[in-house]
Short mmCIF file of C-alpha atoms and ligand atoms in Angstrom, two decimals:
data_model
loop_
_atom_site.label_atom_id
_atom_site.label_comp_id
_atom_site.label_asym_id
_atom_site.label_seq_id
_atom_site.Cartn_x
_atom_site.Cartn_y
_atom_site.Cartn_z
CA UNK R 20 4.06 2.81 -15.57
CA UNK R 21 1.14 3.72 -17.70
CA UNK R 22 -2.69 4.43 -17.11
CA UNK R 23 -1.39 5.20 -13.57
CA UNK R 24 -4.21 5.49 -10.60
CA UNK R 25 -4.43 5.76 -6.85
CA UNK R 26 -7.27 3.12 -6.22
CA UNK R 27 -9.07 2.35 -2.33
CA UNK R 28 -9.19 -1.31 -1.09
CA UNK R 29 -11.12 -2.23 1.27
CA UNK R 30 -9.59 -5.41 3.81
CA UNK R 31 -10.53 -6.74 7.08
CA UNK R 32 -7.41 -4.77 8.29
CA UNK R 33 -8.53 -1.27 7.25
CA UNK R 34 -8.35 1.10 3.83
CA UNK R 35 -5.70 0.77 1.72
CA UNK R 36 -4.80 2.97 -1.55
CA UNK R 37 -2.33 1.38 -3.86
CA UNK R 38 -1.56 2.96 -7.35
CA UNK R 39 -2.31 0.89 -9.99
CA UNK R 40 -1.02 0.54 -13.84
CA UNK R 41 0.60 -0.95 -16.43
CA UNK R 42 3.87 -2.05 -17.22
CA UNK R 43 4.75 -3.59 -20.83
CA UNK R 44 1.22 -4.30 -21.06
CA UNK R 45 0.89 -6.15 -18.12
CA UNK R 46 -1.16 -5.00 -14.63
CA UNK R 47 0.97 -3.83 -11.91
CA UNK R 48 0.37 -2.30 -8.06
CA UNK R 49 2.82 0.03 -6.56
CA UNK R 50 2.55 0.40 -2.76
CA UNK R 51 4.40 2.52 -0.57
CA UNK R 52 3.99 0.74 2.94
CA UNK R 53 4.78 4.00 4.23
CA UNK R 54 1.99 5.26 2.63
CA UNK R 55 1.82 8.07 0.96
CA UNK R 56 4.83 11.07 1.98
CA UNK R 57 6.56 8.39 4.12
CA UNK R 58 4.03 9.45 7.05
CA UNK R 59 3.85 5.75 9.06
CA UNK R 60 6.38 5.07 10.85
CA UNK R 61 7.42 1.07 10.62
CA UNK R 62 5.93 0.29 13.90
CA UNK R 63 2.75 1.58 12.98
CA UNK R 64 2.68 0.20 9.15
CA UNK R 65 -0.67 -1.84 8.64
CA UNK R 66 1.47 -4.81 6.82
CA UNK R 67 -1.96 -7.47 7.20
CA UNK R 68 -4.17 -4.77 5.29
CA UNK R 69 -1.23 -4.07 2.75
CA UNK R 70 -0.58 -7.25 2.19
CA UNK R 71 -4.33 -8.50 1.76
CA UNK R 72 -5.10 -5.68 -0.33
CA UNK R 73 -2.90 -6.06 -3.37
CA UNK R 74 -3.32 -9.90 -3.16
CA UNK R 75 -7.50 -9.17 -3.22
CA UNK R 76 -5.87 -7.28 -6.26
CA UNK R 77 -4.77 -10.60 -7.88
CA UNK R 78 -1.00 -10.12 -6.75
CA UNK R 79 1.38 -13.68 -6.88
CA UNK R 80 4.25 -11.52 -6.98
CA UNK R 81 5.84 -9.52 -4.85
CA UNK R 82 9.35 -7.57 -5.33
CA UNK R 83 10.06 -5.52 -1.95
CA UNK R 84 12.53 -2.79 -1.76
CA UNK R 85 13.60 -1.28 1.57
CA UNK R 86 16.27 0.48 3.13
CA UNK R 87 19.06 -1.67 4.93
CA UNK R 88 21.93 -0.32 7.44
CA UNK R 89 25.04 -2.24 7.25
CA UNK R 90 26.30 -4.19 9.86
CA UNK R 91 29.41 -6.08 7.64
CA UNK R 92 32.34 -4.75 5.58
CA UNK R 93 31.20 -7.08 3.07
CA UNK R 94 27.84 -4.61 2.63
CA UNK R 95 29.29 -1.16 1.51
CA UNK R 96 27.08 1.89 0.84
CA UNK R 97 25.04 2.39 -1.94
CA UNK R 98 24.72 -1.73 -2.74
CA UNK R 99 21.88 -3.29 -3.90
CA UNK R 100 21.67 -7.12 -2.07
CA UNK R 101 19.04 -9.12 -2.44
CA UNK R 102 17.92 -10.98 1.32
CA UNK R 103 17.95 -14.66 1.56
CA UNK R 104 16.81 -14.89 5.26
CA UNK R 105 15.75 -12.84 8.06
CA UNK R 106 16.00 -12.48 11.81
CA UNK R 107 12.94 -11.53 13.68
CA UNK R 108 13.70 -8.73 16.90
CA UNK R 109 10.23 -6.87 16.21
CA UNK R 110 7.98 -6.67 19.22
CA UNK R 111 4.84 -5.91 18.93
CA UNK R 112 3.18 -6.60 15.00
CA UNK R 113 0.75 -8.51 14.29
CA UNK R 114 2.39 -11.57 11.77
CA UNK R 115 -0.37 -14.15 10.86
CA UNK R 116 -3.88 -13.90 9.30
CA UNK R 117 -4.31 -16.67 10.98
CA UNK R 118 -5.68 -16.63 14.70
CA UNK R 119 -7.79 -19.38 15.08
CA UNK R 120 -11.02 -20.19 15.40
CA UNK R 121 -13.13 -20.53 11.55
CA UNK R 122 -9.52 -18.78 10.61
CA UNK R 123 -7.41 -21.88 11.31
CA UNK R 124 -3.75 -21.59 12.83
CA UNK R 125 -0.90 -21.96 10.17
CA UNK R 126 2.76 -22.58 11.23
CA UNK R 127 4.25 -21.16 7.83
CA UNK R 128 7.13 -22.81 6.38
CA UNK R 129 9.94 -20.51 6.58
CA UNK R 130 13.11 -22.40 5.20
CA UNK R 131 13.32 -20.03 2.06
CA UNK R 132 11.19 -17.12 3.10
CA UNK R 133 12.25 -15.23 0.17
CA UNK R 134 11.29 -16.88 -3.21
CA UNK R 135 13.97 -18.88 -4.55
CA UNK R 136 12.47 -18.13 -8.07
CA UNK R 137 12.12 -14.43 -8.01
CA UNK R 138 15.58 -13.61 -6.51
CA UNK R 139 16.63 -15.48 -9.71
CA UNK R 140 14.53 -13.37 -11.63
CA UNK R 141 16.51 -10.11 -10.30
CA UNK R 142 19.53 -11.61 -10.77
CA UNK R 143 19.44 -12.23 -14.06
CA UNK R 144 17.82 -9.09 -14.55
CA UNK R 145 20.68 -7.46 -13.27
CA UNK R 146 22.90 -9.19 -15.54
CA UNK R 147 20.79 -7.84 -18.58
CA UNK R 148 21.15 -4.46 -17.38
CA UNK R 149 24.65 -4.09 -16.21
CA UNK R 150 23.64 -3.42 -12.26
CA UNK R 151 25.28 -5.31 -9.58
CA UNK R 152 23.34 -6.71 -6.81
CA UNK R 153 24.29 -8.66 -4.50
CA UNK R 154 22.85 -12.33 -3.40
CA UNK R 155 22.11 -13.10 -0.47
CA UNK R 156 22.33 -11.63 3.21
CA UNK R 157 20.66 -11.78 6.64
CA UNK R 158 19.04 -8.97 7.63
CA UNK R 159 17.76 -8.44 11.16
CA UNK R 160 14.28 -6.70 11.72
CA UNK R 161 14.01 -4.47 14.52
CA UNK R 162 10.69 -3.29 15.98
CA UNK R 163 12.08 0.70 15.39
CA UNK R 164 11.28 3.56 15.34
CA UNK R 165 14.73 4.21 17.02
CA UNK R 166 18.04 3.15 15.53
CA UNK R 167 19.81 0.65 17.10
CA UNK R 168 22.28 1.02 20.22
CA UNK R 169 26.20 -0.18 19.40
CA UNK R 170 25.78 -3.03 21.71
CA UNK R 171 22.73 -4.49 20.05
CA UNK R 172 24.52 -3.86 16.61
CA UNK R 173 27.75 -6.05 17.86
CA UNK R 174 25.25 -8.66 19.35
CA UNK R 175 22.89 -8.85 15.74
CA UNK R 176 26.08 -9.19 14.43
CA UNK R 177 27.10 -11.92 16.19
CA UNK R 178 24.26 -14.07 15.53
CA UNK R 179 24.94 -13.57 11.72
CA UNK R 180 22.89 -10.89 10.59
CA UNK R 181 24.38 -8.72 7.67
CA UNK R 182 21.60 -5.86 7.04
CA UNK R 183 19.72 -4.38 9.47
CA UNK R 184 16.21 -2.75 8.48
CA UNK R 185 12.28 -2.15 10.51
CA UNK R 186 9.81 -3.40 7.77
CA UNK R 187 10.94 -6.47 6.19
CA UNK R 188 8.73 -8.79 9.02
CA UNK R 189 6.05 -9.33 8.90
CA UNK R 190 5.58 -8.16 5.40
CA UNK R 191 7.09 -11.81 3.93
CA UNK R 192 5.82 -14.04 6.56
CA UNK R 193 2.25 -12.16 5.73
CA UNK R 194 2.87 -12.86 1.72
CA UNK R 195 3.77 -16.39 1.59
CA UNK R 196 0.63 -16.92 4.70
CA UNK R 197 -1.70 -15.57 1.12
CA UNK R 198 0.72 -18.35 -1.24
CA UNK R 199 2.50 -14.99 -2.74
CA UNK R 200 6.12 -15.01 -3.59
CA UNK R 201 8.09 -12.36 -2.48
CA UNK R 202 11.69 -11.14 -2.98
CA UNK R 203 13.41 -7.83 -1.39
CA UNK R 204 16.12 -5.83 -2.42
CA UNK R 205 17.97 -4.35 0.24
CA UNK R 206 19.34 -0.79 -0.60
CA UNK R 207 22.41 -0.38 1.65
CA UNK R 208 21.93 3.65 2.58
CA UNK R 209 24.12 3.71 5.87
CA UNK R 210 26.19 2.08 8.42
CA UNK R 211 25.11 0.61 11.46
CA UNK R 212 25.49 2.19 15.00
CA UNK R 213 28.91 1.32 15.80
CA UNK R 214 30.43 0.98 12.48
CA UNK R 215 29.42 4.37 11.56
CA UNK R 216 31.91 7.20 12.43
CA UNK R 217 29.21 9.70 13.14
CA UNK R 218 25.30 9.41 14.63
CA UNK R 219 22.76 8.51 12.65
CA UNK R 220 19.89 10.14 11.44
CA UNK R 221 16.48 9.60 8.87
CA UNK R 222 18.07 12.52 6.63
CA UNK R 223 21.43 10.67 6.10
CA UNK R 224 19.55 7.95 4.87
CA UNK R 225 16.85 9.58 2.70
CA UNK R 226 19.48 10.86 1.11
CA UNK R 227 21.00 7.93 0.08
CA UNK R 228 17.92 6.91 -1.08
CA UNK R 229 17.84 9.32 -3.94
CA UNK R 230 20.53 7.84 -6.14
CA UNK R 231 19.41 4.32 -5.06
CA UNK R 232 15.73 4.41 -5.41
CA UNK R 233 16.68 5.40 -9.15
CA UNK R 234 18.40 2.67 -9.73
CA UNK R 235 16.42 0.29 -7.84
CA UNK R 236 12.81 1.04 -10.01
CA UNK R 237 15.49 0.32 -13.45
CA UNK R 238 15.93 -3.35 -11.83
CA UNK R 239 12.26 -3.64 -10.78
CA UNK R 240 11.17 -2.72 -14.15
CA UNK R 241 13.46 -5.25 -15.85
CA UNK R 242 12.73 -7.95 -13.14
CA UNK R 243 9.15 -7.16 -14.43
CA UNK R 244 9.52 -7.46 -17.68
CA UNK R 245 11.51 -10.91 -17.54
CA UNK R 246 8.64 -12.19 -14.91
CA UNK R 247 5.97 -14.36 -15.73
CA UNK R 248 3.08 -14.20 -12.88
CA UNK R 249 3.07 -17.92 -13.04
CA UNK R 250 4.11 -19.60 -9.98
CA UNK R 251 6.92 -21.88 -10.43
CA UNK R 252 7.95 -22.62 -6.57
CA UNK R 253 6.45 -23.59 -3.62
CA UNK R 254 5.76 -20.35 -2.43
CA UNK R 255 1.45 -20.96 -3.55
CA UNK R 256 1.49 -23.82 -1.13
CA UNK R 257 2.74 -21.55 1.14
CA UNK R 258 -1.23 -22.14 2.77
CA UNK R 259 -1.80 -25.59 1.82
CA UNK R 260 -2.47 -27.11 4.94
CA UNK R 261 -5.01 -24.89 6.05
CA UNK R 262 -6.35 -23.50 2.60
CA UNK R 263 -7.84 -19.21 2.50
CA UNK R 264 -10.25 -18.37 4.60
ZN1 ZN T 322 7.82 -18.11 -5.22
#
């Protein structure tokens, strides 16, 4: 990224400060919904303000990355898969710009919440670059901050879920409410409660992060570069029926 800079962004939802650059010569924002030094826990993540802020920025694309337990042999350590539908167990997050009154209500359409155009995007991507992802898997969002318990892990699994992660909702319900696509790659760093031979902890999976966040930003970059931010899906209607506010 070049002519890199931490900017402030004012929303309804609070301050945000994205970095902002450019990437073969096109505009691009990098936020960490963390924020900076991973100091918000995914509870406490303001996903309406992040989400407003870069799409105030002009944002129609979103790529996600987050960090996924597994909860199938089929996901092993270290794999990059891209999520092609979600389970919502979070509790207490706020998951619509939309509460009524001048605002309107919006019942989102959620049959592909992740853009069907995008995910092709990374895939062929991949290709291009020789790194296997892969496509498609169910991941279960869970309100966090704790892991989850064995039994909840056997019960998630039983109601198809294959990756289990704390951020992923509301963040793509809150992107297609603003007609933004938006596409996450999972980043397999452990095993869920249960599967795992050994307790889990945030330093196991930071860890794993290191080798997989490199190889992660190579695929964003070349996603990037093959991306046009032209829409060509339905995720920009995602707010038809009720229109911004
Ligand atoms: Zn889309």
């Amino acid at each position: 990224m070049k002519e890199q800079r931490v900017i402030k962004v004012e929303t309804p939802y609070g301050l945000v400060e994205p970095v902002v650059g450019k990437l073969a010569d096109r505009e691009i924002v990098f936020m960490s919904r963390h924020g900076r030094n991973h100091v918000t826990p995914p509870h406490l993540v303001n996903y309406r303000a992040n989400i407003w802020a870069i799409r105030e920025l002009g944002v129609r694309k979103v790529l996600a990355t987050a960090a996924v337990g597994s909860l199938s042999l089929n996901f092993k350590l270290g794999e990059l898969v891209l999520l092609d539908q979600f389970l919502d167990f979070t509790k207490n997050r706020p998951q619509t710009f939309y509460e009524g009154g001048q605002k309107g209500v919006l019942h989102v359409d959620m049959t592909e919440p992740y853009c069907t155009s995008v995910r092709r995007g990374i895939l062929k991507a991949s290709e291009q670059i020789g790194l296997p992802v892969k496509n498609g898997a169910c991941y279960v969002c869970t309100e966090g901050p704790r892991f989850e318990t064995p039994a909840e892990i056997r019960m998630f699994q039983s109601l198809g879920a294959d990756l289990v992660g704390m951020t992923s909702v509301p963040e793509v319900v809150l992107a297609r409410e603003l007609g933004m696509c938006y596409a996450s790659i999972g980043m397999v760093t452990n095993e869920a409660a249960g599967i795992a031979t050994h307790p889990l902890s945030h330093a196991e999976v930071m860890e794993s992060m290191k080798e997989l966040g490199i190889k992660v930003a190579r695929l964003v970059q070349s996603t990037f570069e093959l991306c046009t931010p032209d829409q060509n899906c339905l995720c920009a209607s995602g707010n038809r029926e009720v229109g911004k506010f």
